[in-house]
Short mmCIF file of C-alpha atoms in Angstrom, two decimals:
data_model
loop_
_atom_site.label_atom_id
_atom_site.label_comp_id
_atom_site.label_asym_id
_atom_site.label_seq_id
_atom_site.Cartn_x
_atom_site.Cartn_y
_atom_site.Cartn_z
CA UNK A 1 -43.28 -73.56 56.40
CA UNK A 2 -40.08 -75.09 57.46
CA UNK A 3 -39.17 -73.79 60.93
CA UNK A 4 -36.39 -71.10 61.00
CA UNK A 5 -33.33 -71.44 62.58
CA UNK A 6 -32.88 -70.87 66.67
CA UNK A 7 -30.37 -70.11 69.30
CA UNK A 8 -30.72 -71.55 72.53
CA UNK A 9 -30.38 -69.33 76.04
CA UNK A 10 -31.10 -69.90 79.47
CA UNK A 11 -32.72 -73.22 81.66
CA UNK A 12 -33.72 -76.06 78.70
CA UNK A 13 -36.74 -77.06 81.67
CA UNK A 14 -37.67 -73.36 82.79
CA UNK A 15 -40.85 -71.17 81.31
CA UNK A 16 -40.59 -70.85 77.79
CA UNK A 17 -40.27 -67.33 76.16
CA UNK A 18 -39.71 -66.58 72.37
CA UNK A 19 -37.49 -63.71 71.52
CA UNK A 20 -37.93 -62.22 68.04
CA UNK A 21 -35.17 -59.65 66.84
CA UNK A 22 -35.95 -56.42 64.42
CA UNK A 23 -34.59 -56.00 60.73
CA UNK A 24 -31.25 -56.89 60.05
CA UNK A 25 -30.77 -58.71 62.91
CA UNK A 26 -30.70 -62.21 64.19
CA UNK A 27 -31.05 -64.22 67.50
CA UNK A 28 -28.26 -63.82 68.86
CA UNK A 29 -28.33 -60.63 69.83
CA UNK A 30 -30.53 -62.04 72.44
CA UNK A 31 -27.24 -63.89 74.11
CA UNK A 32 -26.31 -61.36 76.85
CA UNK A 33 -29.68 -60.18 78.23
CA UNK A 34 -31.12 -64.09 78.18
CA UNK A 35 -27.83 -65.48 80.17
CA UNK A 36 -27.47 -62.59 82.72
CA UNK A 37 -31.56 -61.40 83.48
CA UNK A 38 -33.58 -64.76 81.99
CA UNK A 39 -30.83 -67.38 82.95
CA UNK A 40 -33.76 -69.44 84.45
CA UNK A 41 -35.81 -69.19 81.41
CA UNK A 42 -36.13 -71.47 78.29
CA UNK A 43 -35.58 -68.40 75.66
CA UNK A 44 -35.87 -69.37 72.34
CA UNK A 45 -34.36 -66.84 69.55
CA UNK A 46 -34.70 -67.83 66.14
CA UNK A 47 -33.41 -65.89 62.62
CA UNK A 48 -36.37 -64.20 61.04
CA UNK A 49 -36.60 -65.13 57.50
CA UNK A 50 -34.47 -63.60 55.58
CA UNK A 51 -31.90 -63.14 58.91
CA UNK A 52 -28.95 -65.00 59.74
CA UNK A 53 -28.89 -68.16 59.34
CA UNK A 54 -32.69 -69.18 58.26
CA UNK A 55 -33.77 -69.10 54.72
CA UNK A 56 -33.64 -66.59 52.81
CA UNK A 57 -36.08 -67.28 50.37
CA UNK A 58 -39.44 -65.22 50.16
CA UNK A 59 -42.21 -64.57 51.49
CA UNK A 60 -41.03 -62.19 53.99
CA UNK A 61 -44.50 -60.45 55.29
CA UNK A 62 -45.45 -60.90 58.28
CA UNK A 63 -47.94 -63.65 57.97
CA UNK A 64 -44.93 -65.53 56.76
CA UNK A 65 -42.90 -64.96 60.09
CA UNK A 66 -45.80 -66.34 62.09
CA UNK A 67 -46.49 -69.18 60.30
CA UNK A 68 -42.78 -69.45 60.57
CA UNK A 69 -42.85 -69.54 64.34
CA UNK A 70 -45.54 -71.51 64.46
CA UNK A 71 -43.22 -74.28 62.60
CA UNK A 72 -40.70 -73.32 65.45
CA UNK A 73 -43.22 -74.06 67.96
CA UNK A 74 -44.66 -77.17 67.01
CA UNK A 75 -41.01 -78.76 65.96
CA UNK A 76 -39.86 -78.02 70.07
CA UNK A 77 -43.85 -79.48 70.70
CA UNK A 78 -44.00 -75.93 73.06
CA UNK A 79 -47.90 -75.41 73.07
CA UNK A 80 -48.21 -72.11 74.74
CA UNK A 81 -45.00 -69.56 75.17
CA UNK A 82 -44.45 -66.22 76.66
CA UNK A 83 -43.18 -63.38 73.23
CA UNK A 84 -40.69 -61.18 73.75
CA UNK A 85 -40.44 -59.04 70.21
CA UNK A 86 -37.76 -55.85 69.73
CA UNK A 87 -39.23 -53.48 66.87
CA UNK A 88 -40.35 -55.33 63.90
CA UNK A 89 -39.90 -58.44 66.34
CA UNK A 90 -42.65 -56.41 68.43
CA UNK A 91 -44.99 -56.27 65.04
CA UNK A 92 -44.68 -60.42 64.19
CA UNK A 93 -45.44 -60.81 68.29
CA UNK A 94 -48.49 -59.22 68.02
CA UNK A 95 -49.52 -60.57 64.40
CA UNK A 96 -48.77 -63.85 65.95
CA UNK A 97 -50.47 -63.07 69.35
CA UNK A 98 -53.76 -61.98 67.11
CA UNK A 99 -53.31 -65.25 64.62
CA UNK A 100 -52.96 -68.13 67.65
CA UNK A 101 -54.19 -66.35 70.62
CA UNK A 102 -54.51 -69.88 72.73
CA UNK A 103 -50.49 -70.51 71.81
CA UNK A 104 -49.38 -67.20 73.67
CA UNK A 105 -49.32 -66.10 77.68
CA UNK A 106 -47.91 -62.86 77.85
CA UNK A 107 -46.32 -60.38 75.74
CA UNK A 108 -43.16 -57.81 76.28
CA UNK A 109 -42.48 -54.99 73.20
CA UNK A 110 -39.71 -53.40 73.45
CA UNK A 111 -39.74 -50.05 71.16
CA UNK A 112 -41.72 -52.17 68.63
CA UNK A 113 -42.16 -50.79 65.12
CA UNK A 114 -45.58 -50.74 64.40
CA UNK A 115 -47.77 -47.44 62.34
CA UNK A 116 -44.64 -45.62 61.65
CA UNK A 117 -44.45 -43.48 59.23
CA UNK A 118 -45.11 -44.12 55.85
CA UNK A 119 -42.14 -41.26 54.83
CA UNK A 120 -40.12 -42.62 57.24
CA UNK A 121 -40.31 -46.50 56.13
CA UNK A 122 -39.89 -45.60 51.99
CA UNK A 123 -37.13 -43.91 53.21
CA UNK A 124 -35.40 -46.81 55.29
CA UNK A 125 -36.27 -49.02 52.30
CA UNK A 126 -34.42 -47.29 50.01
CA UNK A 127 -31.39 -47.08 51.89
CA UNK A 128 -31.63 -50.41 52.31
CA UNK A 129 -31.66 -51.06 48.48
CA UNK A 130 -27.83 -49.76 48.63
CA UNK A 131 -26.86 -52.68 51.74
CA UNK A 132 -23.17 -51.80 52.90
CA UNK A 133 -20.21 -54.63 52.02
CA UNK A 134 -16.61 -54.77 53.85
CA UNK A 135 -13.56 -55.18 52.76
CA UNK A 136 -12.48 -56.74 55.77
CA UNK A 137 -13.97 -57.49 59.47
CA UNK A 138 -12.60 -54.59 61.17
CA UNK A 139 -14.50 -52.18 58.70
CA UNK A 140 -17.68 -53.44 59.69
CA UNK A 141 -16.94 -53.95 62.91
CA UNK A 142 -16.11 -49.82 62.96
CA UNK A 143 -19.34 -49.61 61.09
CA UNK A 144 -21.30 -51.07 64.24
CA UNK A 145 -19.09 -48.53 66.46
CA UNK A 146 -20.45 -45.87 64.67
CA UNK A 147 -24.58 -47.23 64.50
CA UNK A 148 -24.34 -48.49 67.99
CA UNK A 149 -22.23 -45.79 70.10
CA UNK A 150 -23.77 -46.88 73.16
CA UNK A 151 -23.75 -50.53 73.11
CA UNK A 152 -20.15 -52.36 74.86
CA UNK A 153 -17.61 -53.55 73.02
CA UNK A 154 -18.84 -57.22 73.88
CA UNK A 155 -22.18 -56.70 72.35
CA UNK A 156 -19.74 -55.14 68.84
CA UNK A 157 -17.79 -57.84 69.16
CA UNK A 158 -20.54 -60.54 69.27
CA UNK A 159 -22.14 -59.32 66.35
CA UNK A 160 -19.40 -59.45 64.19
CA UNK A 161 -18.62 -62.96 64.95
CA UNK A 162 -22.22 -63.79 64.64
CA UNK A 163 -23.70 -62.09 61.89
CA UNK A 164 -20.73 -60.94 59.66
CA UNK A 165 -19.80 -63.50 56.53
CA UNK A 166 -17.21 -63.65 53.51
CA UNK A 167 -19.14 -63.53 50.08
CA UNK A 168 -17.65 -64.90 46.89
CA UNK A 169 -15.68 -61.85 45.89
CA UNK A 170 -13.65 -61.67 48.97
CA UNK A 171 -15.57 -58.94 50.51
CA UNK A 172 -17.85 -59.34 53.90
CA UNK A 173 -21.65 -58.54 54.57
CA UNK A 174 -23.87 -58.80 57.20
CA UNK A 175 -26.22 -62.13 56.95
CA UNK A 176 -29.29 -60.53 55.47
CA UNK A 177 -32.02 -60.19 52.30
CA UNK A 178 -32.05 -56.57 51.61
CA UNK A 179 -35.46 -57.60 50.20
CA UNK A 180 -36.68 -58.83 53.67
CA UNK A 181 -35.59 -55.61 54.95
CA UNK A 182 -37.23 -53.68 52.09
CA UNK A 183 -40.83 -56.07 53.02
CA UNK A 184 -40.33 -55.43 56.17
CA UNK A 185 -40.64 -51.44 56.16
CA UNK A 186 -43.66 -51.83 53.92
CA UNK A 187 -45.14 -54.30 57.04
CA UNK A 188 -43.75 -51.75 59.71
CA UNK A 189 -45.65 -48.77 58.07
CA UNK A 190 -49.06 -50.58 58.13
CA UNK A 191 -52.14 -49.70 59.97
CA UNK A 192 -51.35 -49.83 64.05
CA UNK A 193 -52.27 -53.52 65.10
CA UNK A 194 -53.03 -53.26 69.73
CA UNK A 195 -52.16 -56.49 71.55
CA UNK A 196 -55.29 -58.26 72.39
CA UNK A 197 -57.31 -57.08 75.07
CA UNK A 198 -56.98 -59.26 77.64
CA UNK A 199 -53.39 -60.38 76.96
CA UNK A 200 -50.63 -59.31 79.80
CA UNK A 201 -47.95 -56.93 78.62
CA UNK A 202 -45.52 -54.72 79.11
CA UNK A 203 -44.76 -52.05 76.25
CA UNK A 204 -41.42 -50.72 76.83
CA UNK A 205 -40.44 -47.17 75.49
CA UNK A 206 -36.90 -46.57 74.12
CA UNK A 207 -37.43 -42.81 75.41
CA UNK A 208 -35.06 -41.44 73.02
CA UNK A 209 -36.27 -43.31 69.96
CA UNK A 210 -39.22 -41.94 68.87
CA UNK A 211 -40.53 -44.64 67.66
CA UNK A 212 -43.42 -45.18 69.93
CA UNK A 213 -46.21 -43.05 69.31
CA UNK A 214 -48.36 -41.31 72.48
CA UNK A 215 -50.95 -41.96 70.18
CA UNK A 216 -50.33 -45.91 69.78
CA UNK A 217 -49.44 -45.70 73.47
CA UNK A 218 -53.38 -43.91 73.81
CA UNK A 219 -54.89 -46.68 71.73
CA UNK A 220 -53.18 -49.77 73.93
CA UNK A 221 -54.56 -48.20 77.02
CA UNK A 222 -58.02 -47.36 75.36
CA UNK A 223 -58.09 -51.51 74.00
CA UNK A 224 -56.44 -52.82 77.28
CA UNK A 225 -57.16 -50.95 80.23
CA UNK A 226 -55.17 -53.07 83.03
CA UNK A 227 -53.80 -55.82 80.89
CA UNK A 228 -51.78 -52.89 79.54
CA UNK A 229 -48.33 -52.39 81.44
CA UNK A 230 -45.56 -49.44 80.20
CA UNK A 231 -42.44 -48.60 80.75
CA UNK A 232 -39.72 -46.50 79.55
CA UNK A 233 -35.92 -46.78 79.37
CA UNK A 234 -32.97 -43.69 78.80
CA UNK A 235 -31.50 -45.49 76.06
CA UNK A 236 -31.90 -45.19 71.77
CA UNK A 237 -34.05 -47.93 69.88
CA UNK A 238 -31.51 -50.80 70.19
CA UNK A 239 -32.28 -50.44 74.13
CA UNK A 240 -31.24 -53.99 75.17
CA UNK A 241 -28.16 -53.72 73.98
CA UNK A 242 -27.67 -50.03 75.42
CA UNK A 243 -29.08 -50.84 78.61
CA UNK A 244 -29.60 -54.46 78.90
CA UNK A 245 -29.63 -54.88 82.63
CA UNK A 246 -31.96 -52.31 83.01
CA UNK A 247 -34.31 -53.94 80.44
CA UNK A 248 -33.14 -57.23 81.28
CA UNK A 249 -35.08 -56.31 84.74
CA UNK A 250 -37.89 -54.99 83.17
CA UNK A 251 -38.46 -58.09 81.54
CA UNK A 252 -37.72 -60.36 84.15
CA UNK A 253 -40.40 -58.60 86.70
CA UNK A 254 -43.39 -58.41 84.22
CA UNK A 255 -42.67 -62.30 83.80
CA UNK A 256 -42.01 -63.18 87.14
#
């Protein structure tokens, strides 16, 4: 696998943590929270496959991602890292965390997407089928208004500069595979995968999400016991960008 594509945040020298972003998303998104709550970390946030600027070629599953970060990993020559993983993020963290358990320390989820529905995910998938184009930048950047009401204008603006591009008929899209998207729902709606029992972490609940069971929740604390830590936050799925000091802090305690 040909390692993916990564942004670079925080202290080149300090601990290193890998931040993985859900679908239709990319590593940038990770800009704000890594340069105001882990500006003394080394936090590496690549493009998922199929995201931004990596490749967009398939595979997409998750067994692709990790092999994909594993690629990341060894190109840096970073041995053993800390995961931080937002929704489907949260799913390749674990899958990764279960595939190379002696190249990860400690694990943070935030809201991660993993068991959900299997209604819910066809559903998602299909809408995906039908991905949104622009006729100009300030339609999708009204289009992130509207999906992320609680998020600042910075965080808008960033990810219209980031992830928005012109295609060849003069019209704009966001820089993803609707296909990765569509594999990704399939992966998300999967059998519920626990992080390994004795690894640290933190599972942090966007509390007005839904998309943390109490019954995943249950079977953490049943497979972990102490190594399990949980939180919750006031905020909707994309939490860290709704609230990113308060997660920001979240994170930055459980690693400290």
């Amino acid at each position: 696998m040909t390692a993916p594509y990564a942004h670079h945040y925080g202290a080149a020298e300090g601990p290193a943590l890998l931040a993985l972003h859900g679908i239709k998303g990319h590593g940038a998104r990770w800009r704000h929270i890594a340069e105001t709550s882990l500006y003394d970390f080394s936090v590496i946030a690549p493009d998922l496959r199929g995201h931004g600027r990596s490749d967009h070629a398939p595979p997409w599953n998750t067994e692709a991602h990790v092999a994909d970060m594993l690629a990341l990993l060894d190109a840096r020559r970073m041995h053993r890292v800390d995961l931080l993983g937002h929704s489907y993020g949260g799913l390749i963290a674990l899958r990764l965390a279960h595939a190379a358990p002696e190249r990860v320390g400690r694990i943070v989820l935030l809201d991660p997407s993993v068991g959900l529905p299997a209604g819910d995910m066809h559903d998602q998938a299909r809408r995906t089928l039908n991905s949104p184009s622009f006729t100009d930048p300030e339609q999708a950047r009204a289009e992130r208004r509207s999906a992320w009401p609680a998020a600042s204008a910075a965080a808008v603006e960033q990810e219209v500069a980031e992830h928005l591009a012109p295609r060849s008929d003069g019209r704009w899209q966001w820089r993803i595979e609707p296909a990765a998207v569509v594999t990704a729902c399939s992966e998300m709606a999967g059998p519920p995968i626990t992080p390994p029992a004795t690894v640290p972490t933190l599972l942090v609940i966007a509390r007005r999400s839904g998309f943390v069971s109490a019954e995943y929740v249950r079977a953490c604390r049943a497979a972990m016991g102490e190594h399990l830590t949980v939180s919750e936050v006031d905020a909707g799925h994309m939490l860290y960008l709704e609230r990113p000091e308060e997660t920001g802090e979240l994170i930055r305690r459980f690693l400290a």
